[in-house]
Short mmCIF file of C-alpha atoms in Angstrom, two decimals:
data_model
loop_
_atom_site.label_atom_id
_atom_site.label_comp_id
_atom_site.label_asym_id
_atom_site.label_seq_id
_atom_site.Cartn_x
_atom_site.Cartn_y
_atom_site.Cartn_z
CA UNK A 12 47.66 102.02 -121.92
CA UNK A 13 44.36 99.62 -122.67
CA UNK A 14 43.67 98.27 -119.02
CA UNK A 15 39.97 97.56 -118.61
CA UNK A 16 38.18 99.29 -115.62
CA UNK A 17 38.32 96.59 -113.35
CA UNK A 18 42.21 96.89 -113.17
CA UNK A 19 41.70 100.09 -111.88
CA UNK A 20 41.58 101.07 -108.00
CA UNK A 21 40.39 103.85 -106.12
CA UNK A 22 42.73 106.15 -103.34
CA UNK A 23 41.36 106.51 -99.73
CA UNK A 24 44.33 108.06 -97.67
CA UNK A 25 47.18 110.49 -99.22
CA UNK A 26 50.11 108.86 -98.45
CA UNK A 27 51.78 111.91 -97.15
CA UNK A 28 49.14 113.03 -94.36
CA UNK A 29 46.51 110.13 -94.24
CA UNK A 30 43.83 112.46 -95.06
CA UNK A 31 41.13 111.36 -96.82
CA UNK A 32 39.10 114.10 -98.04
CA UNK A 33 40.34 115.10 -101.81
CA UNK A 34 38.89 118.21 -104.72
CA UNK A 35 39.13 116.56 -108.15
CA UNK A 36 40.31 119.21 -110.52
CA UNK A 37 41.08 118.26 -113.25
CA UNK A 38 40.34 115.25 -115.71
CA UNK A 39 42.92 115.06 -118.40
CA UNK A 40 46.47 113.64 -118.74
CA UNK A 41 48.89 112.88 -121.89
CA UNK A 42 48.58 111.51 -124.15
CA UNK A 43 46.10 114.07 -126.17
CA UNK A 44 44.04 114.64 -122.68
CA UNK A 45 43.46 111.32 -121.91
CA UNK A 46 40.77 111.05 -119.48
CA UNK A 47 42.54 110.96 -115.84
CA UNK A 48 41.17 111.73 -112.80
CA UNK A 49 43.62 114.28 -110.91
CA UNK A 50 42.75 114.96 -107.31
CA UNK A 51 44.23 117.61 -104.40
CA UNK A 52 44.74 116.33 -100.95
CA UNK A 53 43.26 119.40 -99.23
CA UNK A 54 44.88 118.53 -95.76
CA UNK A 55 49.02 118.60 -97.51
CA UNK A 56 47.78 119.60 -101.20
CA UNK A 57 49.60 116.59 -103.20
CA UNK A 58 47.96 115.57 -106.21
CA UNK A 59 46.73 112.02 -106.57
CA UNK A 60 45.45 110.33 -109.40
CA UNK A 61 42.43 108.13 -108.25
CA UNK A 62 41.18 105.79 -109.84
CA UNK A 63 44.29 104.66 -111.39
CA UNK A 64 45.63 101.25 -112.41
CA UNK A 65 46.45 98.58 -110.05
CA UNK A 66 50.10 97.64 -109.38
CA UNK A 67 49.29 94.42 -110.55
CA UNK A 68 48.94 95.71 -114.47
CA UNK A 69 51.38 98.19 -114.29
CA UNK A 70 53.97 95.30 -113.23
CA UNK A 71 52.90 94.13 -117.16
CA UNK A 72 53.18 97.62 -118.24
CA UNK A 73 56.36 98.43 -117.52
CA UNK A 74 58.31 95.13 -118.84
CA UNK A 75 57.78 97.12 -122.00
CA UNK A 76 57.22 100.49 -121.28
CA UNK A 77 59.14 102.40 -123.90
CA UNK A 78 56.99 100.37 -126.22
CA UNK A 79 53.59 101.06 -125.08
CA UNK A 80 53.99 104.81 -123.72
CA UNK A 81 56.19 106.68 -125.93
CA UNK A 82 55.40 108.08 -129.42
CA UNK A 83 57.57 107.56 -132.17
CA UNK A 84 59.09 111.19 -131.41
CA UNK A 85 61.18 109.48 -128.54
CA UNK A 86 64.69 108.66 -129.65
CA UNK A 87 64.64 104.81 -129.65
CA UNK A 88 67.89 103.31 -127.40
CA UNK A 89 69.87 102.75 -130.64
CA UNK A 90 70.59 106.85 -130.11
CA UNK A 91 71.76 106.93 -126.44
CA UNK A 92 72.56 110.74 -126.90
CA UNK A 93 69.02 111.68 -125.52
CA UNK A 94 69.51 109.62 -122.21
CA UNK A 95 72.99 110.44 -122.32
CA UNK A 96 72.52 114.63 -122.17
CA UNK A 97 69.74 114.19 -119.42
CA UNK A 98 72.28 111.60 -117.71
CA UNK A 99 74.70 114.36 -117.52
CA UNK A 100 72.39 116.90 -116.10
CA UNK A 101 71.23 114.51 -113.57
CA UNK A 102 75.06 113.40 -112.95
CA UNK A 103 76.00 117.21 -112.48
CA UNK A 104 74.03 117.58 -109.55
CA UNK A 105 74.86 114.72 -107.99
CA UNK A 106 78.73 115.07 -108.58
CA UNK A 107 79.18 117.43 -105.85
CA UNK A 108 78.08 114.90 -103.30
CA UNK A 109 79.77 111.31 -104.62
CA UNK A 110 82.92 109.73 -102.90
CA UNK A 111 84.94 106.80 -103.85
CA UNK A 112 83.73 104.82 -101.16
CA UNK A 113 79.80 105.02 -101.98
CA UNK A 114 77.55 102.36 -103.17
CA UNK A 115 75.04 103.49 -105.59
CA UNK A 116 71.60 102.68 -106.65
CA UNK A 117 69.40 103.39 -109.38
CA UNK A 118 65.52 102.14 -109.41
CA UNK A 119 64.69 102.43 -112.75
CA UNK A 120 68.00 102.94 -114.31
CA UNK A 121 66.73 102.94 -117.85
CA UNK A 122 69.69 101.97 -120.19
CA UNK A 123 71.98 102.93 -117.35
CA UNK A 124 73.51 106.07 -119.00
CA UNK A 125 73.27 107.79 -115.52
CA UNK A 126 75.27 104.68 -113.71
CA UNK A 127 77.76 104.73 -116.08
CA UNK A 128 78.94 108.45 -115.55
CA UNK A 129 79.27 108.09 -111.81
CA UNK A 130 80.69 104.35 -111.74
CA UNK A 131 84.19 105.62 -112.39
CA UNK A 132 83.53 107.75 -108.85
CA UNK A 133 81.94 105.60 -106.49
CA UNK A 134 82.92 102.03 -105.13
CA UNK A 135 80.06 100.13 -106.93
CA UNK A 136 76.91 100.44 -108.65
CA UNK A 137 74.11 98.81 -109.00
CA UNK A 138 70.78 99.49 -111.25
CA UNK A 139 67.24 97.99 -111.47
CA UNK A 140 64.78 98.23 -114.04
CA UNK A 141 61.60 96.63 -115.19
CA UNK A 142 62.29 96.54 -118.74
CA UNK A 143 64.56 93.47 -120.00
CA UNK A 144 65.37 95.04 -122.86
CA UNK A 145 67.18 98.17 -121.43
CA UNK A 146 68.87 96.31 -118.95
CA UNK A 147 70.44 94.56 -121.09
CA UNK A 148 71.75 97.35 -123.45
CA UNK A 149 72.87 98.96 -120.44
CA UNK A 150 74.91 95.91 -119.12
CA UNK A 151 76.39 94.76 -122.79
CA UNK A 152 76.87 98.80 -123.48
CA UNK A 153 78.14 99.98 -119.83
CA UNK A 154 79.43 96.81 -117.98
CA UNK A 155 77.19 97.88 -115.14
CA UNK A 156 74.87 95.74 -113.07
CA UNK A 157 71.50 95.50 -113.39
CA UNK A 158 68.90 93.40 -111.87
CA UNK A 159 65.39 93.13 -113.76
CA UNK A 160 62.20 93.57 -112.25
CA UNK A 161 59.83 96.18 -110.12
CA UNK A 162 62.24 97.72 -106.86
CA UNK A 163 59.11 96.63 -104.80
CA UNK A 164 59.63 92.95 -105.87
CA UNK A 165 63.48 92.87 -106.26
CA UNK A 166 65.77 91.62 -103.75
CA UNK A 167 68.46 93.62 -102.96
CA UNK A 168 71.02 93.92 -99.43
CA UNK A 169 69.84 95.68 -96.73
CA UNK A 170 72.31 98.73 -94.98
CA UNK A 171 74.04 98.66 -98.60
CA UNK A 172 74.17 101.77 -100.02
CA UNK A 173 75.06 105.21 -99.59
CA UNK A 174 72.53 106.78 -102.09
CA UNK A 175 69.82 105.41 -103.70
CA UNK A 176 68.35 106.98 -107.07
CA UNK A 177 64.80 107.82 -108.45
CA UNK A 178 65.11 109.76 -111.54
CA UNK A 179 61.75 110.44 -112.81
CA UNK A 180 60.45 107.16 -111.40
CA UNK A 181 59.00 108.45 -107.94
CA UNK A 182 56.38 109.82 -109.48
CA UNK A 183 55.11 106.54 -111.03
CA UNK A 184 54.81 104.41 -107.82
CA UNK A 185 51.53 103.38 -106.62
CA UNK A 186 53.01 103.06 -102.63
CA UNK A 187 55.08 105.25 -101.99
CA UNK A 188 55.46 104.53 -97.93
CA UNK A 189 55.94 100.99 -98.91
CA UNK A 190 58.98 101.70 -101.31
CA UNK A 191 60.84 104.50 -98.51
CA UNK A 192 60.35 101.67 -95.79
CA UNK A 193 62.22 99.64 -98.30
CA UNK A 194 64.37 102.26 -99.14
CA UNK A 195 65.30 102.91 -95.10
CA UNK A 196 66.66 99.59 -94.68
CA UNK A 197 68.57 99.50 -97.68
CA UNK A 198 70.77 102.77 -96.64
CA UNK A 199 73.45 102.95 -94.32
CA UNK A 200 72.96 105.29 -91.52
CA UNK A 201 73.56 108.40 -93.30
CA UNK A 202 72.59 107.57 -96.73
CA UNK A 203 70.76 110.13 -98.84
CA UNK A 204 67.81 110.07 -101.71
CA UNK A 205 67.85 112.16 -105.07
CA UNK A 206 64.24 112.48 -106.89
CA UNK A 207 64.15 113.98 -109.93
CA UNK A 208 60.45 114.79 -110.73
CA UNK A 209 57.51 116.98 -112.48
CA UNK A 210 57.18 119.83 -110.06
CA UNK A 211 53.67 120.40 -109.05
CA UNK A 212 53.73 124.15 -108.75
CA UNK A 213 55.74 124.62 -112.30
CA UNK A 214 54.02 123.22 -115.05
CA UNK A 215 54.57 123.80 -118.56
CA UNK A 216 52.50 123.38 -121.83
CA UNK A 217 49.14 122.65 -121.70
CA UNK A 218 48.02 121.61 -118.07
CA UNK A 219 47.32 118.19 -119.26
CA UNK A 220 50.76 117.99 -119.82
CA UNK A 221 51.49 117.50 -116.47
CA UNK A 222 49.35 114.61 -115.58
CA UNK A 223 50.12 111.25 -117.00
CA UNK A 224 48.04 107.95 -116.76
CA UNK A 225 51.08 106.13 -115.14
CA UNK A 226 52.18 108.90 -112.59
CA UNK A 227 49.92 108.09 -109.37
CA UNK A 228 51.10 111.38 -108.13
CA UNK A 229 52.41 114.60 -108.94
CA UNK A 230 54.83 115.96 -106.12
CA UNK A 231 55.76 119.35 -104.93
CA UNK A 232 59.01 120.12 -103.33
CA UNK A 233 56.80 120.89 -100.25
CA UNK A 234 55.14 117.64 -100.22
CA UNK A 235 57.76 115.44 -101.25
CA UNK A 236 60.00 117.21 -98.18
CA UNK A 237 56.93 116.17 -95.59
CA UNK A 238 57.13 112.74 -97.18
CA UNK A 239 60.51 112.42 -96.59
CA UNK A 240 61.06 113.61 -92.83
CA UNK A 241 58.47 110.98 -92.26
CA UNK A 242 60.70 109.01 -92.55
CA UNK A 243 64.23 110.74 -90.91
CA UNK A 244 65.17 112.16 -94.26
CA UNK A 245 65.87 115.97 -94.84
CA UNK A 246 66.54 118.20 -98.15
CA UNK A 247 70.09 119.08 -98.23
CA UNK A 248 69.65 120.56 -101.74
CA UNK A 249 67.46 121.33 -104.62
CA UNK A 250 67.28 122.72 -108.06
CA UNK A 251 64.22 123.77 -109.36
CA UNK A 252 65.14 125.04 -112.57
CA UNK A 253 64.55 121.91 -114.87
CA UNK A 254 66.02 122.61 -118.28
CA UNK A 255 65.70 124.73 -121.94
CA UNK A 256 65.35 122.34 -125.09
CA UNK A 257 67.19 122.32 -127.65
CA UNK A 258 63.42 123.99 -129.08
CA UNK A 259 63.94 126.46 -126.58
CA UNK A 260 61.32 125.29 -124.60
CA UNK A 261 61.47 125.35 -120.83
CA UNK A 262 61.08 122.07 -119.02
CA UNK A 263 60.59 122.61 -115.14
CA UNK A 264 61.47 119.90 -112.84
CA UNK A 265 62.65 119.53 -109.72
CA UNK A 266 66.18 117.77 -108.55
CA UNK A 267 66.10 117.36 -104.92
CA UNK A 268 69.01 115.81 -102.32
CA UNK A 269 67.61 114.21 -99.07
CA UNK A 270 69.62 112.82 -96.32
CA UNK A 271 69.30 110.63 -93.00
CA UNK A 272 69.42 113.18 -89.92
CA UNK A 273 68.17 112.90 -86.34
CA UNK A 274 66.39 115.44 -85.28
CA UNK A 275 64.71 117.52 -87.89
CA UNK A 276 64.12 121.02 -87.38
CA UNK A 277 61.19 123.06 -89.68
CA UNK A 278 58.72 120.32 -90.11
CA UNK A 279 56.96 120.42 -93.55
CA UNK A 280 53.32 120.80 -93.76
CA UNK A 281 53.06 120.34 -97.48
CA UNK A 282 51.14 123.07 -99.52
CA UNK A 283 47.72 125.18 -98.80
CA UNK A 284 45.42 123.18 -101.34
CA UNK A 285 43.30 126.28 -101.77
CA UNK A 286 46.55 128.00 -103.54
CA UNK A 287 47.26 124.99 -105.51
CA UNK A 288 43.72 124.61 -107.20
CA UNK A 289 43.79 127.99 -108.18
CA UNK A 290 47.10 128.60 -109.42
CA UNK A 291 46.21 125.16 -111.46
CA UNK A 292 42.63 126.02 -112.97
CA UNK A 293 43.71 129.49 -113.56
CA UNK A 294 46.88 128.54 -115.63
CA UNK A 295 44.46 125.84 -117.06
CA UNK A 296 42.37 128.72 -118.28
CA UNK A 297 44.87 131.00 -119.23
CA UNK A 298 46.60 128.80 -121.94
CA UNK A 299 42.86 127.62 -122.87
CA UNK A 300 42.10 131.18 -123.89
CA UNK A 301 45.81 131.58 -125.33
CA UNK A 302 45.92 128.94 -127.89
CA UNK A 303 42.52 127.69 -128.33
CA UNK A 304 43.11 126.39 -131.82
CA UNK A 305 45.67 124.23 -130.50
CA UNK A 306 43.33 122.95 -128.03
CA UNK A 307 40.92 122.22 -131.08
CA UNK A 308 43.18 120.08 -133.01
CA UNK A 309 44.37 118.29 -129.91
CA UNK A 310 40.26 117.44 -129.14
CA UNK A 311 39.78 115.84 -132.31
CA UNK A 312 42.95 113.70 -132.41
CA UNK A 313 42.22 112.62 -128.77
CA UNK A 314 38.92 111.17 -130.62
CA UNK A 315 41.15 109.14 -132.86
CA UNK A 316 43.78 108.92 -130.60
CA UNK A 317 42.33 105.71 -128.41
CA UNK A 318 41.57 103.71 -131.39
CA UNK A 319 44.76 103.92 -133.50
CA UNK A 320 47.40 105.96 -131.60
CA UNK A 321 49.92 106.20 -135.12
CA UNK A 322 47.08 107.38 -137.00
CA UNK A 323 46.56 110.60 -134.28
CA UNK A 324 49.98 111.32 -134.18
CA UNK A 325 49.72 111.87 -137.93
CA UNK A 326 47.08 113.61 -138.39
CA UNK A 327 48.63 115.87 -135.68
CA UNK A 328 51.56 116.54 -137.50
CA UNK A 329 49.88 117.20 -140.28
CA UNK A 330 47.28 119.71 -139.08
CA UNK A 331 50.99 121.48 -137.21
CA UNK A 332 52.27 121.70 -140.43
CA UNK A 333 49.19 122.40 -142.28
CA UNK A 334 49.44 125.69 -140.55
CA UNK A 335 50.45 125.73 -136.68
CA UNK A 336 53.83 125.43 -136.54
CA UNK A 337 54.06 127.85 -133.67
CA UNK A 338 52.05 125.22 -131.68
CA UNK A 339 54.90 122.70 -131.59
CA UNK A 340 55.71 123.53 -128.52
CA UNK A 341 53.25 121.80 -126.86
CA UNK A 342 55.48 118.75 -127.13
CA UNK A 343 58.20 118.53 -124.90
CA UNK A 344 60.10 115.02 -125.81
CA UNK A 345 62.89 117.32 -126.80
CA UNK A 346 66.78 116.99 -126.46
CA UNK A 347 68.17 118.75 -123.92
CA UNK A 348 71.36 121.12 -123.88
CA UNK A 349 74.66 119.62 -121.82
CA UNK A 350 75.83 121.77 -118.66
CA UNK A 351 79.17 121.69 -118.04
CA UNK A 352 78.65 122.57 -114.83
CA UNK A 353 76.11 122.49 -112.06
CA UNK A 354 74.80 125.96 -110.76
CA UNK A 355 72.99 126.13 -107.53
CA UNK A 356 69.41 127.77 -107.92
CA UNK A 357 67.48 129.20 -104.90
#
C-alpha cells in the first residue's frame, strides 16, 4: 500500500484502557517485513500499530482491496472454494447458536460465502462490504443483500439484528469504540458479536507475519474480552485453535462469541505487557536463529519488494525452489481443510 507519510497518523490513547504510555517492539509487518511500527499498551498489553494510515486512505484502499493487498498466490473470486472452506469453518461455530428468527449481519462479508450458508437458518441477512466488486459476485452468485461501503459510513437500522459479524475485519479498524457504539444500537437487547481474528499470544511463521500494514491492532482474547464488557458484552464462547492447511501448516486464530448481559462478573484486565514483549521478542529470536537463511532471502526481496512487488514474488519463488523448499511454509495463504463438525476447545 503506497500512501505517502502525510496520510499517516499517530495513536495517543489505546482504545481499550485509555492509556497512553506504549513499548514499540517490533518494526516489521507483511508483506516481506514491511516497515510497521508495532507498539504494546503496557497498562492492558494490546498491540497498536502507530503511525498507521488515516481512515481517510484506507476508505480508497479497501474499494479494491483484493487488488492492492494480496499476491497472486490468493485464489482470485472466480474459485470460491477458498472462501467457501473458511466460510464453513466460520459457519460451524456459529451454527450452534443461530435460530430461525435471527437477523444477521456481516461487516465485511467478502463475496458473501459465509451469509449464504446461514441464510437458509436465520430470518434475514444482510452483508456490507467496501469492495464493489465482491458485493456484487456475492449478490448475482448468492441472492443475498449487500450494501457497499465502510460499516462506519453505511446506514443501516438501529435494534435490527440479533448478531452482527466481523470475520477477520476487527482487526483492520482504525476506531474501534466508534464502530461497538455503532454496533450497540444496531442489536436488539440480547444480541451477540463473533470476531474471528489473529490471536496475539499465538503467532505463527515468522513474527512479521503477524503484523500487517492495514491491521491497526492485533487483539488477544484477553483484550478483546475487556473491550467488549466495556461495552455490556460478555464471551459466551471461544475457539482458539485456528486451523491446519491443507500444507499442514498450523494457522492460529481466535473465534470468539460475545453477548449483551447485565451485570458482568470477572472483569477483564487485558494482558501483563511485560509477558507479552517477551514471549514476542523471544519467539522473534528463536525462529531468527532457526531459519536464518530464510530470513536472508526474505531481506533482499523486501529490497525489491517496494519497487515492483511481481518482480519480488518471483525472485522468491525462485530462490524457494532454487533450494529451500522446506521454507515454504512461511506462507500461509493456504486452503484450509472442511470440519464437519464444530469441536469445542478449552
Amino acid at each position: 500500500m503506497n500512501i505517502p507519510n502525510h496520510a499517516y497518523e499517530c495513536i495517543t490513547k489505546c482504545p481499550i484502557c485509555d492509556n497512553s504510555d506504549f513499548s514499540n517492539f517490533y518494526n516489521y509487518g507483511a508483506p516481506f517485513k514491511k516497515d510497521v511500527s508495532n507498539n504494546i499498551c503496557k497498562s492492558c498489553g494490546l498491540i497498536i500499530q502507530s503511525p498507521r494510515p488515516t481512515f481517510e486512505h484506507l476508505e480508497t484502499y479497501y474499494e479494491g482491496y483484493s487488488e492492492l493487498s494480496q499476491t497472486k498466490r490468493i485464489l482470485k473470486i472466480e474459485n470460491e472454494y477458498f472462501f467457501m472452506s473458511i466460510a464453513k469453518l466460520r459457519y460451524n461455530f456459529l451454527e450452534p447458536f443461530l435460530s430461525d428468527d435471527m437477523q444477521v449481519l456481516d461487516v465485511g462479508c467478502g463475496p458473501g460465502c459465509l451469509l449464504s450458508l446461514i441464510k437458509g437458518k436465520v430470518k434475514s441477512t444482510l452483508g456490507v462490504n467496501p469492495e464493489a466488486s465482491y458485493a456484487s459476485f456475492g449478490m448475482q452468485k448468492y441472492n443475498i443483500e449487500i450494501k457497499v461501503g465502510m460499516f462506519e459510513d453505511v446506514e443501516l437500522p438501529e435494534n435490527s439484528f440479533d448478531l452482527i459479524i466481523f470475520d477477520h475485519v476487527f482487526e483492520h479498524l482504525n476506531n474501534p469504540n466508534e464502530v461497538l457504539l455503532k454496533v450497540t444500537k444496531l442489536l436488539k437487547s440480547n444480541g451477540k458479536i463473533f470476531f474471528s481474528t489473529p490471536n496475539a499470544l499465538k503467532v505463527h511463521g515468522f513474527l512479521w507475519q503477524n503484523y500487517f500494514h492495514d491491521h491497526a491492532f492485533t487483539y488477544s482474547r484477553n483484550t478483546l474480552r475487556r473491550l467488549l464488557q466495556k461495552y455490556g458484552f460478555d464471551e459466551i464462547n471461544f475457539d482458539t485453535t485456528g486451523h491446519v492447511t491443507y500444507q499442514k501448516y498450523h494457522y492460529p486464530y481466535m473465534d470468539l462469541l460475545f453477548e449483551r448481559k447485565s451485570g458482568i462478573q470477572n472483569i477483564c484486565n487485558g494482558d501483563n505487557y511485560i509477558e507479552v514483549e517477551q514471549y514476542l521478542t523471544s519467539y522473534a529470536r528463536d525462529q531468527t536463529s532457526k531459519r536464518k537463511y530464510v530470513d536472508w532471502i526474505i531481506e533482499k526481496v523486501r529490497r525489491i519488494y517496494p519497487g515492483n512487488p511481481t518482480l519480488a514474488t518471483l525472485v522468491y519463488y525462485f530462490l524457494i525452489i532454487a533450494g529451500f523448499n522446506w521454507s515454504k511454509r512461511i506462507f500461509n495463504n493456504t486452503l484450509p481443510p472442511e470440519r464437519d463438525k464444530y469441536k469445542s476447545y478449552d
